[in-house]
Coordinates of C-alpha atoms in Angstrom, one line a residue:
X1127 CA -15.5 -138.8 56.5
X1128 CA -17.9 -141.7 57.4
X1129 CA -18.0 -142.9 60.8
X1130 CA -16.7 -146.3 59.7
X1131 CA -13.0 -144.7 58.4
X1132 CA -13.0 -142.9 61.3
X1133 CA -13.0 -146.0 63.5
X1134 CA -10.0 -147.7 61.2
X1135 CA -7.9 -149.6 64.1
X1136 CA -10.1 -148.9 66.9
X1137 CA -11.7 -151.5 68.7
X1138 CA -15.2 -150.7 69.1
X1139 CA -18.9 -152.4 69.5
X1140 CA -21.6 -150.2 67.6
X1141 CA -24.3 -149.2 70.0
X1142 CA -26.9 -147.3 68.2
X1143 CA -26.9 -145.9 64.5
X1144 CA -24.9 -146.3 61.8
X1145 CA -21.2 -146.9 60.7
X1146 CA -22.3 -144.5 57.6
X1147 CA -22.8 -141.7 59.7
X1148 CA -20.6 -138.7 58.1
X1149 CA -18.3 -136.7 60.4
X1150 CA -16.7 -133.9 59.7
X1151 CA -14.7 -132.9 63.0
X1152 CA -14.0 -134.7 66.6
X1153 CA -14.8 -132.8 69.7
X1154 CA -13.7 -133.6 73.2
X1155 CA -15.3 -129.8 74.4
X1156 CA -18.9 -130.2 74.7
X1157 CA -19.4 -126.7 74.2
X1158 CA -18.6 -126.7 70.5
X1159 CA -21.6 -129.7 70.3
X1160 CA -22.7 -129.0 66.7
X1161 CA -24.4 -131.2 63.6
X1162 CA -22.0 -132.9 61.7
X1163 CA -19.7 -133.4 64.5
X1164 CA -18.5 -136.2 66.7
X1165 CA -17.9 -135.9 70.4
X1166 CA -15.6 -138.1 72.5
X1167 CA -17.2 -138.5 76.2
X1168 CA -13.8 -138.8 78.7
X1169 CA -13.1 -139.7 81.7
X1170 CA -11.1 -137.3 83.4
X1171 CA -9.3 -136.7 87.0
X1172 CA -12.0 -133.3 87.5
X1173 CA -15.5 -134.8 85.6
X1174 CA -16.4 -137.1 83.4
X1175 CA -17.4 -136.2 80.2
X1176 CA -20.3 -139.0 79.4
X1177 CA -22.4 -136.4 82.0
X1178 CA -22.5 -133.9 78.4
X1179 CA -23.7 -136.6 76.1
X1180 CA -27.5 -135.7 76.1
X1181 CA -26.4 -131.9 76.5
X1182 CA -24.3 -132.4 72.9
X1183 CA -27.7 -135.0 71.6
X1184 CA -29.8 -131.8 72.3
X1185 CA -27.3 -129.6 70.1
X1186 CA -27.7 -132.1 66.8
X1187 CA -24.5 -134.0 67.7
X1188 CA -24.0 -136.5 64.9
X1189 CA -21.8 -139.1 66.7
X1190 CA -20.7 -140.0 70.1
X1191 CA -18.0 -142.7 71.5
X1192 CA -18.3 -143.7 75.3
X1193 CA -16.4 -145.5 77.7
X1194 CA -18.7 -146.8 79.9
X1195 CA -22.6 -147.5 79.8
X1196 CA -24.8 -144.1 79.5
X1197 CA -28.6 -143.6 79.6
X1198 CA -29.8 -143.6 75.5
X1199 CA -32.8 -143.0 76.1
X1200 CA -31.6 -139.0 75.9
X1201 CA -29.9 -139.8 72.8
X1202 CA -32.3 -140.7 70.0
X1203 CA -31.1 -140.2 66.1
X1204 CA -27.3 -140.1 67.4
X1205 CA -25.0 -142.9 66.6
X1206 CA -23.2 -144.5 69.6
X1207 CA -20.0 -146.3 69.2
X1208 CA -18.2 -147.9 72.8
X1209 CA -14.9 -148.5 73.4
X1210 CA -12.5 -149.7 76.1
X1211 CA -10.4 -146.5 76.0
X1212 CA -12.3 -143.0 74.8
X1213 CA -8.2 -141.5 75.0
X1214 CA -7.5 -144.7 73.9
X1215 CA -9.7 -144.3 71.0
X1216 CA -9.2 -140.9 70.4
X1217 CA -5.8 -140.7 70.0
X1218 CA -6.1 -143.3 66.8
X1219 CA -9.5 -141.6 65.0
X1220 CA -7.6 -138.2 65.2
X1221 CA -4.7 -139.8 63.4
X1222 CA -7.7 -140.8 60.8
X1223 CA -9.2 -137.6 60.6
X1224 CA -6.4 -135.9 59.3
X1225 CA -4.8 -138.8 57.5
X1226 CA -1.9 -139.8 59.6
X1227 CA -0.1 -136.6 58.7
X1228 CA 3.3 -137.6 61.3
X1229 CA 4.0 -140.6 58.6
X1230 CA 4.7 -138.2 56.2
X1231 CA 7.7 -136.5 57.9
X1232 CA 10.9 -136.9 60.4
X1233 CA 9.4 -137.4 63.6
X1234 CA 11.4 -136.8 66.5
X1235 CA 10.3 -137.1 70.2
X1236 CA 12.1 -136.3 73.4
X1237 CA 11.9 -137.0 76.8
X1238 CA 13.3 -136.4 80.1
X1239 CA 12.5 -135.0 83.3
X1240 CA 14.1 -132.2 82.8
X1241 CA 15.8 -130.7 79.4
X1242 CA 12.9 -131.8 76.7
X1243 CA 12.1 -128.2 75.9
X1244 CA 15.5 -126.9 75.5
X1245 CA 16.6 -129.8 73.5
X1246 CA 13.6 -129.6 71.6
X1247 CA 15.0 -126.5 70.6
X1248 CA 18.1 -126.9 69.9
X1249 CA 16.9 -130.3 67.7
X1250 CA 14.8 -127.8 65.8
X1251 CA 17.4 -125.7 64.8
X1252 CA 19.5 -128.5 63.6
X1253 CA 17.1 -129.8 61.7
X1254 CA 16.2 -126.3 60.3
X1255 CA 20.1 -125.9 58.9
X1256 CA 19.5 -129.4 57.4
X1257 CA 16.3 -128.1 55.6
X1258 CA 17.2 -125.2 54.8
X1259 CA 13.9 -123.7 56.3
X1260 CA 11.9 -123.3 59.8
X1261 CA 11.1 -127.0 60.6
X1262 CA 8.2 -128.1 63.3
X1263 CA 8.1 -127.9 66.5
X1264 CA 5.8 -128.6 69.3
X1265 CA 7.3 -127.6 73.0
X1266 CA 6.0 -126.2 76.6
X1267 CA 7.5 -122.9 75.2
X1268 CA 6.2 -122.9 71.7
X1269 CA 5.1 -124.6 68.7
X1270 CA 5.9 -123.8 65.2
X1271 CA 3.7 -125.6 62.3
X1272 CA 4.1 -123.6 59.4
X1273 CA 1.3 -121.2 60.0
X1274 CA 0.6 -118.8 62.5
X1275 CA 1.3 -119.5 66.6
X1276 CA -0.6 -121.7 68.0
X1277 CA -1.9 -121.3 71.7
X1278 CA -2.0 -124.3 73.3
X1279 CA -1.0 -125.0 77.3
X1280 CA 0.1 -128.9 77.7
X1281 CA 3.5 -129.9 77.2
X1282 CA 2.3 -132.7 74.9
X1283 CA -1.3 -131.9 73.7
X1284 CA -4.7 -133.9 73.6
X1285 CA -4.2 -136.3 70.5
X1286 CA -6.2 -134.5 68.8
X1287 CA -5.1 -130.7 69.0
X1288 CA -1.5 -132.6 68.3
X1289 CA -2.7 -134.4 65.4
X1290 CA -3.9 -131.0 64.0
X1291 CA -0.5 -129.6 64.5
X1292 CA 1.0 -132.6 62.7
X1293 CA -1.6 -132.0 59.9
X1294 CA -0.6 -128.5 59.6
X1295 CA 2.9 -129.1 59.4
X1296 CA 2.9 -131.8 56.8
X1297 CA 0.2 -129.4 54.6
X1298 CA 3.4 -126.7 55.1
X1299 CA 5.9 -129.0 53.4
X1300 CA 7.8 -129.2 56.7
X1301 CA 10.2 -132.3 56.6
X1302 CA 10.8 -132.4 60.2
X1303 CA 9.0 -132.5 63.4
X1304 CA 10.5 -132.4 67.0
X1305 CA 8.4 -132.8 69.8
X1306 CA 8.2 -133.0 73.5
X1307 CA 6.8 -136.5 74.6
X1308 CA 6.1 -136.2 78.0
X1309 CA 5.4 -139.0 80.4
X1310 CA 1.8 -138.3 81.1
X1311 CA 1.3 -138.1 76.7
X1312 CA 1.5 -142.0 77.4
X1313 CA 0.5 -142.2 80.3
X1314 CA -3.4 -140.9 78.8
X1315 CA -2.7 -142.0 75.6
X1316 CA -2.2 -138.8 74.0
X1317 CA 0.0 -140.2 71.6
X1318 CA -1.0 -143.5 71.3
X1319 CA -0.5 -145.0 68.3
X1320 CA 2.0 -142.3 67.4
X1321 CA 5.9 -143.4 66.0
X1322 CA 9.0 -141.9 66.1
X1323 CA 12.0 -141.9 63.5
X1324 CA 14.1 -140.7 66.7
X1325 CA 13.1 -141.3 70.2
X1326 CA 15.9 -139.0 72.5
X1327 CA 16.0 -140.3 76.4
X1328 CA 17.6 -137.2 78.6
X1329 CA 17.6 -138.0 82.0
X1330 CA 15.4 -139.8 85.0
X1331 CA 14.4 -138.7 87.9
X1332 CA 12.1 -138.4 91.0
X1333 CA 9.0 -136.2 90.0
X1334 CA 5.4 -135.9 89.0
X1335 CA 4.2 -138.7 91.7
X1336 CA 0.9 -137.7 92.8
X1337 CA -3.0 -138.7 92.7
X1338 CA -3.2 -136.3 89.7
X1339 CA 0.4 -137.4 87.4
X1340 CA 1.8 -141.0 88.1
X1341 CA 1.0 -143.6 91.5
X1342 CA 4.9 -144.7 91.6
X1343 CA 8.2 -143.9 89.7
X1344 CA 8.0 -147.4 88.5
X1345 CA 5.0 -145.8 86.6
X1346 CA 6.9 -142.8 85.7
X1347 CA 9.7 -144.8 84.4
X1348 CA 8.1 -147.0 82.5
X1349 CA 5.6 -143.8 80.6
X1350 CA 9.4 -142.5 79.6
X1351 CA 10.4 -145.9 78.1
X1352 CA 7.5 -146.1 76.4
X1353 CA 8.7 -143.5 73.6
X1354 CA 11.6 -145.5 73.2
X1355 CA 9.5 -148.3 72.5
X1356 CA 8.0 -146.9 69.7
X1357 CA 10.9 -145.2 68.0
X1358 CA 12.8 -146.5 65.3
X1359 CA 16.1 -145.2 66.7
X1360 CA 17.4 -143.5 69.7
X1361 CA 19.8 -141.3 71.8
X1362 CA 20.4 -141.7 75.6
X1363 CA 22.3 -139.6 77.6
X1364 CA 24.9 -142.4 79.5
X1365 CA 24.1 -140.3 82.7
X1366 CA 20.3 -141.0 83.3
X1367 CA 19.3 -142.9 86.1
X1368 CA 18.0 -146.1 84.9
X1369 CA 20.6 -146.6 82.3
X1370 CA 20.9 -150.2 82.4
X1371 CA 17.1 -150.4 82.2
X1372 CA 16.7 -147.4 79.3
X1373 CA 19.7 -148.6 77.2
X1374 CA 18.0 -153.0 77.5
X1375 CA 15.1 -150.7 75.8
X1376 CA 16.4 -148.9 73.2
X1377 CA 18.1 -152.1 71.9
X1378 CA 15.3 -154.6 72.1
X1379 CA 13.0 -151.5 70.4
X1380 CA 14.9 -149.3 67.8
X1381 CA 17.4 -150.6 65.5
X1382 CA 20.2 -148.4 66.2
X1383 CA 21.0 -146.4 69.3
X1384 CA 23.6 -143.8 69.9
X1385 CA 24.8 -143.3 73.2
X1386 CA 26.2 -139.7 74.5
X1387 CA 28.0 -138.6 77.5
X1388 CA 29.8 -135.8 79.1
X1389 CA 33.6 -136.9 79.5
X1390 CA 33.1 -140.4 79.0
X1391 CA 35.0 -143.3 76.6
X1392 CA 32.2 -145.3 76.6
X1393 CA 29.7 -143.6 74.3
X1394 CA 29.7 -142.6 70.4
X1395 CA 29.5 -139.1 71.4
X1396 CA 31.2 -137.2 74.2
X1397 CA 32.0 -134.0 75.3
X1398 CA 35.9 -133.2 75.8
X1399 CA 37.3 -130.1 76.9
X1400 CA 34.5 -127.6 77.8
X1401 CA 35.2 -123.9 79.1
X1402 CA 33.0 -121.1 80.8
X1403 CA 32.6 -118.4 79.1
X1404 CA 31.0 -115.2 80.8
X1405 CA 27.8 -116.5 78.6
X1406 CA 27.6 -120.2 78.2
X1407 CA 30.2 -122.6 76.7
X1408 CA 33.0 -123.5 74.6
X1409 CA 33.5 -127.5 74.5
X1410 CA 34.4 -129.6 71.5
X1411 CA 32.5 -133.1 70.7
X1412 CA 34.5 -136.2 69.6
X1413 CA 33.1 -139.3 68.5
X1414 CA 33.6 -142.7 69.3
X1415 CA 37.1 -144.3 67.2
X1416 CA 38.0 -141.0 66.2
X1417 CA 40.9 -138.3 67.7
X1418 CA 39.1 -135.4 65.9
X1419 CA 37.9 -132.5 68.5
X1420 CA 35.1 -130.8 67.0
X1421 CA 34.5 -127.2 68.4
X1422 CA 30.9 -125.9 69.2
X1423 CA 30.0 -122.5 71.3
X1424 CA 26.7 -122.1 73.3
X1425 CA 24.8 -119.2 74.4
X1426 CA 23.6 -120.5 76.9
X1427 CA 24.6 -121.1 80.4
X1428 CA 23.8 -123.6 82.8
X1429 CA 26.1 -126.8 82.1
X1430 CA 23.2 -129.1 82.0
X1431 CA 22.5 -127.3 78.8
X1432 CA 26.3 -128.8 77.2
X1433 CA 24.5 -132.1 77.4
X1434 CA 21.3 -130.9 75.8
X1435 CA 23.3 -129.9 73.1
X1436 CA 24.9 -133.1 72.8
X1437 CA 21.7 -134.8 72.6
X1438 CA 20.5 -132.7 69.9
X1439 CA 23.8 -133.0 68.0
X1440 CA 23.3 -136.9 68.5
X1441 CA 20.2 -136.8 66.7
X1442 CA 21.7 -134.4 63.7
X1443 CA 24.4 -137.5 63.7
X1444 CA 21.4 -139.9 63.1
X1445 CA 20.0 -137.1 59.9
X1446 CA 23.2 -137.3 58.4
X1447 CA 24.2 -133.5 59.7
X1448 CA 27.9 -132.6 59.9
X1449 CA 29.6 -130.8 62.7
X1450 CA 30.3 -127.6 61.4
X1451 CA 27.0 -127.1 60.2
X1452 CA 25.6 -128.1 63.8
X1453 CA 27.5 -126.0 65.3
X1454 CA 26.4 -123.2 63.2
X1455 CA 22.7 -124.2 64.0
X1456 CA 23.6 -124.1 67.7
X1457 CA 26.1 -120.9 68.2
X1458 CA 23.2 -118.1 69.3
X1459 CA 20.6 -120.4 69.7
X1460 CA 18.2 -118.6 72.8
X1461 CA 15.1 -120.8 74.2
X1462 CA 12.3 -119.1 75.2
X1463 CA 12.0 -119.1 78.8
X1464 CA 14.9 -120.9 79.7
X1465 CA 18.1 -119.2 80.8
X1466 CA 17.5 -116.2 79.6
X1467 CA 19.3 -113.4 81.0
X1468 CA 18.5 -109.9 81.7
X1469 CA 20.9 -107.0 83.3
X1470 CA 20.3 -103.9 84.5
X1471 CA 20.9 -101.3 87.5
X1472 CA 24.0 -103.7 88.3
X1473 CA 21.8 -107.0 89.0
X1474 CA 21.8 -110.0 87.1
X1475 CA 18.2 -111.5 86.0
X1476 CA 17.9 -115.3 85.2
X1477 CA 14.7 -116.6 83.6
X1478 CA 13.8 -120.0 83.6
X1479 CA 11.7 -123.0 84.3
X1480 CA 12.9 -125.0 86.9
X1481 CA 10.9 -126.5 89.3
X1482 CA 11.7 -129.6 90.6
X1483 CA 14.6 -130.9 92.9
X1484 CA 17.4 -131.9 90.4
X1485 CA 16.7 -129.1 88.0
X1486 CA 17.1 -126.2 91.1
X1487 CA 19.8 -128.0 92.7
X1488 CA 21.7 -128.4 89.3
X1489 CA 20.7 -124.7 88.5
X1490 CA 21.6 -123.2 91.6
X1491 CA 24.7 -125.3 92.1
X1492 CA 25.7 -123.7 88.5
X1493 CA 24.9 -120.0 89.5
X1494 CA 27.1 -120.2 93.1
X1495 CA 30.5 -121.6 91.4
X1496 CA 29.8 -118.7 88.1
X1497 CA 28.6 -116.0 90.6
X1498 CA 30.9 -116.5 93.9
X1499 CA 29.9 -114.5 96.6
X1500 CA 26.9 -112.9 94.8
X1501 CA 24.3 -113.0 96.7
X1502 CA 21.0 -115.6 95.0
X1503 CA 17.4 -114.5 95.1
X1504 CA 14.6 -117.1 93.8
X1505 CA 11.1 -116.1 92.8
X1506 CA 9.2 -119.4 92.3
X1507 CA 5.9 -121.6 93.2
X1508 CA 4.8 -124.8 92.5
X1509 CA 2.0 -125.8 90.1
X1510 CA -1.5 -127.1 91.7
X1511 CA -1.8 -130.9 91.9
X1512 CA 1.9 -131.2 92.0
X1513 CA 3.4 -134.0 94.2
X1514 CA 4.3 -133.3 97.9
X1515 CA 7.9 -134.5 96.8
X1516 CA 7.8 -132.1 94.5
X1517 CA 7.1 -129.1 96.4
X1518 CA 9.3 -130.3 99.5
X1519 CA 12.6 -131.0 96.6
X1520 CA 12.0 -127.5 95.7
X1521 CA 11.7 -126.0 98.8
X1522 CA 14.7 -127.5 100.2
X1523 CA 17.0 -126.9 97.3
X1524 CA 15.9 -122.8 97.4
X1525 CA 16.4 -122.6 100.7
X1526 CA 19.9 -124.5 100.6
X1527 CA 21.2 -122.2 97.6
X1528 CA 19.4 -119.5 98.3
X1529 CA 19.8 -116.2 100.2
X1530 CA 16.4 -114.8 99.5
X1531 CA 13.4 -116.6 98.2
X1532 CA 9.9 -115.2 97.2
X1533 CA 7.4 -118.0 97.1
X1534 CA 4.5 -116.7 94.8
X1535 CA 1.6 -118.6 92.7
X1536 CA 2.2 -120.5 89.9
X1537 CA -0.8 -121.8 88.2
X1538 CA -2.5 -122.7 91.4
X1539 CA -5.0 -124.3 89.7
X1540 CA -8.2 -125.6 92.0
X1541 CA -5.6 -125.4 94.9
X1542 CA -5.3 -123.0 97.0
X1543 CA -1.8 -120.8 96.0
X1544 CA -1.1 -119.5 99.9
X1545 CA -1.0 -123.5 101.1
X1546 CA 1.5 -124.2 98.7
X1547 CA 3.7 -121.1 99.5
X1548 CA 3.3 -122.4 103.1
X1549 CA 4.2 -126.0 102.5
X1550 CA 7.3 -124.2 100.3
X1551 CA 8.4 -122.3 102.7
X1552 CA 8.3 -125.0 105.4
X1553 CA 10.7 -127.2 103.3
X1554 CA 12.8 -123.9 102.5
X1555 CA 13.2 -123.5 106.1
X1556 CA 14.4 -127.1 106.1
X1557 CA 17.2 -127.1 103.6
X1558 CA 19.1 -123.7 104.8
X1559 CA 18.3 -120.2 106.7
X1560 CA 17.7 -118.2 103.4
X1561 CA 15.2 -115.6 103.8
X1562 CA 11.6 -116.1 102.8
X1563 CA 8.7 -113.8 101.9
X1564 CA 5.3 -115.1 101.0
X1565 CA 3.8 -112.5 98.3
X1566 CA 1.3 -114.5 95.7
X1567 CA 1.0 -111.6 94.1
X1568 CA 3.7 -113.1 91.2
X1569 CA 3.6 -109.5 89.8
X1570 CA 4.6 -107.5 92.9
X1571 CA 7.0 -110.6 93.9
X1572 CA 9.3 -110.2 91.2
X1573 CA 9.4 -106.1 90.8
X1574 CA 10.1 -106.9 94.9
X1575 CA 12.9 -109.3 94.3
X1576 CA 14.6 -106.6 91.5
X1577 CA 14.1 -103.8 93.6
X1578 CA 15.0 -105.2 97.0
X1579 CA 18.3 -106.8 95.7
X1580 CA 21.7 -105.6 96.9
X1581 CA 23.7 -105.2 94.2
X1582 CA 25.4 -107.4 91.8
X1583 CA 22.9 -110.3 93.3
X1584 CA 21.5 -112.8 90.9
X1585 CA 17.6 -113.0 90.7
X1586 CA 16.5 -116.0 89.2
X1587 CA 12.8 -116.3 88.0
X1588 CA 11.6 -119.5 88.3
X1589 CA 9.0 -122.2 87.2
X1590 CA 7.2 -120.2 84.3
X1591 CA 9.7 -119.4 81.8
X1592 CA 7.9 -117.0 79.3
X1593 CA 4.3 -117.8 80.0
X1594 CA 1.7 -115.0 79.9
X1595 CA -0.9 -117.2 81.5
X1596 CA -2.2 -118.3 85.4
X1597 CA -4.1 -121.6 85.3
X1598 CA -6.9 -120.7 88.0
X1599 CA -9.5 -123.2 88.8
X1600 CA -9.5 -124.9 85.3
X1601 CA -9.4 -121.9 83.1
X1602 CA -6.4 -119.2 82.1
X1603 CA -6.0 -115.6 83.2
X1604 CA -3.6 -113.3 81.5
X1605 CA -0.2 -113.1 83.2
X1606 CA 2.5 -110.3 81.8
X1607 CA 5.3 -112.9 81.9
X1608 CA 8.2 -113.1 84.0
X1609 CA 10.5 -111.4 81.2
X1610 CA 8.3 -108.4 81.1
X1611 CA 7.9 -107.6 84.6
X1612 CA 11.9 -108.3 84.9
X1613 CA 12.6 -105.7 82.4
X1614 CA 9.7 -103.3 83.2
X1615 CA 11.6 -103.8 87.4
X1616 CA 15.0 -103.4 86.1
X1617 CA 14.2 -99.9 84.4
X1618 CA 12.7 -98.9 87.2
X1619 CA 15.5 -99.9 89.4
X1620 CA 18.0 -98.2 87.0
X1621 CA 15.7 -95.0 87.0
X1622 CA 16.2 -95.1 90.8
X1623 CA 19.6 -94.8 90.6

């Protein structure tokens, strides 16, 4: 493709070369500087990328597109192309390379501050009874494109690894695609440019304010509303914070929105009549103007998840899907990661990914009504470059719940895992006298917290879900996975007894 098609909708001046130069691939790595391809020099929160440019010149780079001014003199025979925005920028040429692929299916995007990738799920396997088929998907826990997994470690990709997955789901002949839009995807302009048949709005609230994610909520808010903005049609949970604010949005942006609630008279969709099961839910679904109860079961526990449900049931509504078949689609439905539950040697096991304030309080609050009496141990961290609200909300809602907590690492990053588990265990200490052991080890922390427990507690694994990785200093290490070490602990615990 010639640099010129490439550049289709981008503002751009031409510095050096030519608008005929052919590219065959984008790059944002420097390390895969090659002929033929075209590298995208970004400015980032660690380095800035324009510091690679004569490195990738010296490797036959074809093409390069810069943000701010950079010594040429290192650059001669390689076309130079400045923009305002290189994310900006590279957000719309990706779309180009692979030929807009996302305006050739369903797009769906959710958001939410806590809920996307659960919903996400549960949209997916709507939409897969409506196909008839596995449908796309691209989530924190997993991404499904038509071919084989794909290992990628942001909860909305780079633009261009997420156009890729777009490509290869439209080149599969998958109708739909559902995918987590998180605040910081607009917020660098990951999906820029990007539209959405069905923008779903979960819930709003206090999280990922730091130097590193957003400078204020008002920020934060307004990354959310931003998918809302650029969907033709949305769903809003009548509970968020903000409602007044999200709802004004959804009907100056999208040309039809669907409200849903838990209980309420005042949406087109609310739950009526729910009931605990041991595992999950019973509850039945009526609509706005209509007396008919439709039933639905979910596997899953954790009543947060009923309104998940009823999100992704909103946005079969919108596809034309009927209640029956929905409820099919939803019956046994198990997200990786979240909620999952593993028993053995007369303990209860709960793996999932919360990490924040609202999600441990609602979590926890859950688990001590189900659970009465049973004694709660928690096995979490908090992700490096993470608020200080963050990691104080946490802290205080384990130790307030709580009767045990093991603070451990979780993707430390380039901090330093032990100052977190500190600052953790400060708060902890804060919201309620649960006891605390510091062990960054996450392996031994969790075969600890199985073994140690008295029985029938519940042990809840929190903040990774089913990740095999630790993000160390800006690369990955391999990581077993808190649902192998549970069930590798639990057989051992059983084999003790």
């Amino acid at each position: 493709m010639k640099l010129e098609q490439l550049m289709e909708g981008v503002p751009f001046t031409l510095v050096q070369g030519s608008l005929d130069t052919e590219i065959a691939d984008i790059i944002y790595d420097s390390r895969k500087a090659a002929p033929g391809l075209l590298f995208v020099c970004i400015v980032g929160t660690q380095r800035d990328s324009h510091a690679f440019a004569a490195d990738c010149a010296a490797k036959g780079i074809s093409a390069l597109v810069i943000q701010h001014d950079i010594d040429l003199s290192t650059l001669p025979g390689v076309t130079v192309v400045k923009v305002e925005s290189s994310r900006y920028a590279m957000a719309l040429m990706s779309a180009n390379l692979f030929g807009n692929p996302a305006r050739q299916m369903t797009m769906i995007g959710v958001t939410g501050t806590k809920g996307k990738t659960t919903t996400s799920y549960m949209i997916q396997a709507i939409t897969n009874a409506l196909a008839g088929r596995p449908t796309g998907l691209s989530s924190s826990a997993g991404r499904y494109c038509g071919g084989p997994d794909v290992d990628i470690h942001l909860t909305t990709p780079e633009s261009l690894d997420l156009q890729w997955l777009f490509a290869q789901a439209r080149d599969h002949g998958l109708p739909y695609m559902t995918a987590e839009v998180s605040s910081q995807a607009y917020q660098v302009e990951r999906v820029y440019g990007e539209h959405f048949d069905i923008g779903v709005f979960l819930n709003f609230s206090e999280d990922h304010i730091s130097p590193k994610e957003h400078a204020s909520m008002e920020e934060y808010l307004q990354c959310k509303l931003h998918l809302l903005e650029n969907s033709s049609r949305a769903v809003i949970c009548r509970e968020t914070a903000h409602f007044d604010r999200v709802y004004d949005t959804a009907r100056r942006c999208c040309r039809e929105t669907l409200l849903v609630g838990m209980d309420r008279d005042d949406c087109d969709l609310t739950v009526r009549q729910v009931e605990k099961l041991e595992h999950g839910f019973r509850f039945a679904v009526q609509e706005r103007g209509s007396q008919t109860l439709h039933h639905y079961h979910l596997a899953m526990d954790g009543d947060f998840n009923i309104e998940n449900a009823l999100a992704a049931i909103g946005v079969g509504r919108l596809l034309g899907a009927g209640h029956d078949r929905m409820a099919a689609a939803l019956d046994s439905l198990v997200v990786p990661g979240r909620m999952n539950r593993y028993e053995g040697g007369g303990v209860h096991v709960l793996v999932d990914c919360m990490h924040n304030r609202a999600s441990s309080q609602a979590l926890l609050t859950d688990l001590k009504r189900d659970y009465p009496g049973a004694p709660i141990t928690v096995v979490t961290g908090i992700a490096g470059g993470r608020s200080p609200q963050r990691i104080q909300g946490m802290g205080e809602m384990c130790g307030k719940y709580a009767d045990r907590i093991f603070f451990t690492t979780d993707n430390p990053d380039f901090d330093d895992p032990g100052d977190i588990a500190s600052r953790l265990a400060h708060a902890a200490a804060q919201g309620g006298p649960a006891r605390v052991t510091i062990q960054l080890d996450r392996t031994r922390a969790v075969e600890q917290a199985i073994l140690e427990a008295p029985a029938g507690a519940v042990i809840v694994l929190a903040g990774k879900g089913n990740d095999a990785i630790q993000r160390v200093r800006g690369g990955y290490v391999h990581y077993d996975s808190d649902p192998v070490v549970a069930k590798r602990a639990l057989a051992l615990r059983e084999k003790k007894q």
